[in-house]
């Protein structure tokens, strides 16, 4: 029986469980949305909510307490400057768990763990499509410029040869003139 068990050990050693929890919480704050199994999500959620509650008040003490758990400085800063202030008016319940179904290989219950105010970026997909279209346009322009430059390069290649012959003629004339002076 599971009477009064405070957490799910997830069939892992303490060190492994702590490291995994830290990594998953850091990823959650970095991407604001992660996909994992249900049991892991429920454990990560406990730690994440406590850290967000601390991040609502930006003080040296709170930063140091959170820094014990989150080792990445950029994510720590993001937590206190972006995520914490966004959750200022909310009294808990900073994350949500959305069920996806069962994983193919082991039939584990897969869920999405995300911050409550996460906005799915539909504009990002449009921006990516626009960026791809621009890349294709640039490639065609580069190809056209190469074709134009090869056409223009052919006459230019003849000019240096002509210059060399003119320079060679002048050098020959100078040597002939020098040879005539010596005699």
Short mmCIF file of C-alpha atoms in Angstrom, two decimals:
data_model
loop_
_atom_site.label_atom_id
_atom_site.label_comp_id
_atom_site.label_asym_id
_atom_site.label_seq_id
_atom_site.Cartn_x
_atom_site.Cartn_y
_atom_site.Cartn_z
CA UNK A 1 0.00 0.00 0.00
CA UNK A 2 1.05 3.58 -0.64
CA UNK A 3 -0.11 5.14 2.62
CA UNK A 4 1.42 8.58 3.20
CA UNK A 5 4.00 8.31 0.44
CA UNK A 6 4.92 11.91 -0.37
CA UNK A 7 6.25 11.29 -3.86
CA UNK A 8 6.58 8.76 -6.63
CA UNK A 9 10.15 7.37 -6.75
CA UNK A 10 9.63 6.51 -10.46
CA UNK A 11 11.74 3.33 -10.03
CA UNK A 12 14.92 5.41 -9.97
CA UNK A 13 17.69 6.10 -7.51
CA UNK A 14 17.60 9.36 -5.59
CA UNK A 15 20.40 10.95 -7.60
CA UNK A 16 18.86 9.92 -10.93
CA UNK A 17 15.42 11.12 -9.89
CA UNK A 18 16.77 14.50 -8.72
CA UNK A 19 18.79 15.04 -11.89
CA UNK A 20 15.86 14.09 -14.09
CA UNK A 21 13.53 16.38 -12.20
CA UNK A 22 15.95 19.30 -12.50
CA UNK A 23 16.42 18.72 -16.22
CA UNK A 24 12.69 18.45 -16.88
CA UNK A 25 11.84 21.56 -14.86
CA UNK A 26 14.57 23.50 -16.67
CA UNK A 27 13.19 22.30 -20.02
CA UNK A 28 9.68 23.25 -18.96
CA UNK A 29 10.79 26.80 -18.18
CA UNK A 30 12.90 27.01 -21.35
CA UNK A 31 10.26 25.80 -23.82
CA UNK A 32 7.16 26.37 -21.63
CA UNK A 33 5.81 23.04 -22.90
CA UNK A 34 7.21 19.50 -22.70
CA UNK A 35 5.96 16.04 -23.63
CA UNK A 36 6.57 13.25 -21.12
CA UNK A 37 4.86 10.40 -19.31
CA UNK A 38 2.03 11.12 -16.90
CA UNK A 39 3.83 9.95 -13.76
CA UNK A 40 6.91 12.06 -14.53
CA UNK A 41 4.76 15.07 -15.36
CA UNK A 42 2.91 14.88 -12.04
CA UNK A 43 6.22 14.81 -10.13
CA UNK A 44 7.84 17.58 -12.19
CA UNK A 45 4.73 19.69 -11.77
CA UNK A 46 5.14 19.74 -7.96
CA UNK A 47 8.66 21.13 -8.20
CA UNK A 48 7.81 23.59 -10.99
CA UNK A 49 4.87 25.10 -9.13
CA UNK A 50 6.94 25.66 -6.01
CA UNK A 51 9.65 27.39 -8.05
CA UNK A 52 7.15 29.64 -9.85
CA UNK A 53 5.64 30.63 -6.49
CA UNK A 54 9.13 31.69 -5.35
CA UNK A 55 9.75 33.53 -8.64
CA UNK A 56 6.71 35.76 -8.12
CA UNK A 57 8.74 37.76 -5.57
CA UNK A 58 12.13 38.71 -7.00
CA UNK A 59 14.49 38.83 -4.03
CA UNK A 60 18.06 37.68 -3.49
CA UNK A 61 16.91 34.96 -1.10
CA UNK A 62 14.34 33.59 -3.55
CA UNK A 63 16.85 33.65 -6.40
CA UNK A 64 19.36 31.71 -4.33
CA UNK A 65 16.79 29.14 -3.24
CA UNK A 66 15.65 28.60 -6.83
CA UNK A 67 19.27 28.53 -8.05
CA UNK A 68 19.83 25.47 -5.87
CA UNK A 69 17.41 23.64 -8.16
CA UNK A 70 17.96 25.34 -11.54
CA UNK A 71 21.60 25.51 -12.57
CA UNK A 72 21.16 27.35 -15.91
CA UNK A 73 21.58 31.10 -15.38
CA UNK A 74 19.55 32.11 -18.45
CA UNK A 75 16.59 30.00 -17.41
CA UNK A 76 16.83 31.30 -13.85
CA UNK A 77 16.73 34.85 -15.18
CA UNK A 78 13.80 34.03 -17.48
CA UNK A 79 11.90 32.53 -14.55
CA UNK A 80 12.25 35.69 -12.45
CA UNK A 81 11.88 38.30 -15.24
CA UNK A 82 9.22 36.72 -17.50
CA UNK A 83 7.41 33.74 -15.99
CA UNK A 84 7.13 34.95 -12.38
CA UNK A 85 5.60 38.34 -13.24
CA UNK A 86 3.18 36.69 -15.70
CA UNK A 87 1.85 34.49 -12.87
CA UNK A 88 1.63 37.34 -10.33
CA UNK A 89 -2.19 37.38 -10.19
CA UNK A 90 -2.57 33.58 -10.11
CA UNK A 91 -2.74 31.77 -6.75
CA UNK A 92 -1.30 28.45 -7.85
CA UNK A 93 -2.15 26.09 -10.67
CA UNK A 94 0.58 27.42 -12.95
CA UNK A 95 0.81 24.28 -15.06
CA UNK A 96 -1.62 22.05 -16.92
CA UNK A 97 -1.44 18.43 -18.02
CA UNK A 98 -2.98 17.51 -21.39
CA UNK A 99 -3.36 13.82 -22.21
CA UNK A 100 -2.04 12.63 -25.57
CA UNK A 101 -2.70 8.89 -25.39
CA UNK A 102 -0.44 5.88 -25.13
CA UNK A 103 3.11 5.52 -26.40
CA UNK A 104 3.66 2.95 -29.16
CA UNK A 105 6.50 0.92 -27.65
CA UNK A 106 5.55 0.44 -24.01
CA UNK A 107 1.98 1.79 -23.84
CA UNK A 108 2.99 4.46 -21.32
CA UNK A 109 0.45 7.24 -20.77
CA UNK A 110 1.94 10.28 -22.57
CA UNK A 111 0.97 13.84 -21.66
CA UNK A 112 1.93 17.42 -22.40
CA UNK A 113 3.00 19.46 -19.38
CA UNK A 114 2.77 23.18 -20.11
CA UNK A 115 2.47 26.50 -18.37
CA UNK A 116 -1.13 27.68 -18.14
CA UNK A 117 -0.56 30.90 -20.11
CA UNK A 118 1.31 29.10 -22.91
CA UNK A 119 0.16 30.31 -26.31
CA UNK A 120 0.55 27.92 -29.21
CA UNK A 121 2.55 29.87 -31.77
CA UNK A 122 0.55 29.53 -35.00
CA UNK A 123 2.30 32.60 -36.38
CA UNK A 124 5.62 30.80 -36.01
CA UNK A 125 4.56 28.19 -38.56
CA UNK A 126 3.62 30.94 -40.99
CA UNK A 127 6.94 32.70 -40.37
CA UNK A 128 8.82 29.45 -41.05
CA UNK A 129 6.94 28.99 -44.33
CA UNK A 130 7.78 32.58 -45.32
CA UNK A 131 11.43 32.05 -44.41
CA UNK A 132 11.56 28.91 -46.57
CA UNK A 133 10.01 30.80 -49.48
CA UNK A 134 12.61 33.55 -49.10
CA UNK A 135 15.43 30.98 -49.06
CA UNK A 136 14.12 29.46 -52.29
CA UNK A 137 13.96 32.93 -53.88
CA UNK A 138 17.52 33.68 -52.76
CA UNK A 139 18.77 30.39 -54.19
CA UNK A 140 17.16 31.13 -57.55
CA UNK A 141 18.62 34.64 -57.53
CA UNK A 142 22.07 33.26 -56.72
CA UNK A 143 21.75 30.73 -59.53
CA UNK A 144 20.70 33.47 -61.96
CA UNK A 145 23.58 35.69 -60.82
CA UNK A 146 26.02 32.83 -61.33
CA UNK A 147 24.70 32.26 -64.84
CA UNK A 148 24.99 35.99 -65.59
CA UNK A 149 28.49 36.17 -64.14
CA UNK A 150 29.70 33.20 -66.20
CA UNK A 151 28.36 34.85 -69.35
CA UNK A 152 30.06 38.12 -68.43
CA UNK A 153 33.23 36.36 -67.29
CA UNK A 154 33.93 34.91 -70.73
CA UNK A 155 34.54 38.32 -72.40
CA UNK A 156 36.48 39.51 -69.35
CA UNK A 157 38.77 36.52 -69.65
CA UNK A 158 39.72 37.64 -73.16
CA UNK A 159 40.57 41.19 -72.07
CA UNK A 160 43.37 40.22 -69.66
CA UNK A 161 44.86 38.06 -72.39
CA UNK A 162 44.74 41.05 -74.72
CA UNK A 163 46.34 43.23 -72.05
CA UNK A 164 49.11 40.70 -71.61
CA UNK A 165 49.85 40.70 -75.29
CA UNK A 166 49.91 44.49 -75.36
CA UNK A 167 52.22 44.51 -72.35
CA UNK A 168 54.36 41.83 -73.95
CA UNK A 169 54.58 43.86 -77.18
CA UNK A 170 55.61 46.97 -75.23
CA UNK A 171 58.23 45.01 -73.27
CA UNK A 172 59.57 43.53 -76.51
CA UNK A 173 59.71 46.99 -78.10
CA UNK A 174 61.59 48.31 -75.05
CA UNK A 175 64.09 45.46 -75.20
CA UNK A 176 64.54 46.03 -78.92
CA UNK A 177 65.11 49.75 -78.31
CA UNK A 178 67.63 48.98 -75.55
CA UNK A 179 69.39 46.52 -77.83
CA UNK A 180 69.59 49.19 -80.58
CA UNK A 181 71.13 51.75 -78.17
CA UNK A 182 73.84 49.33 -77.03
CA UNK A 183 75.03 48.67 -80.59
#
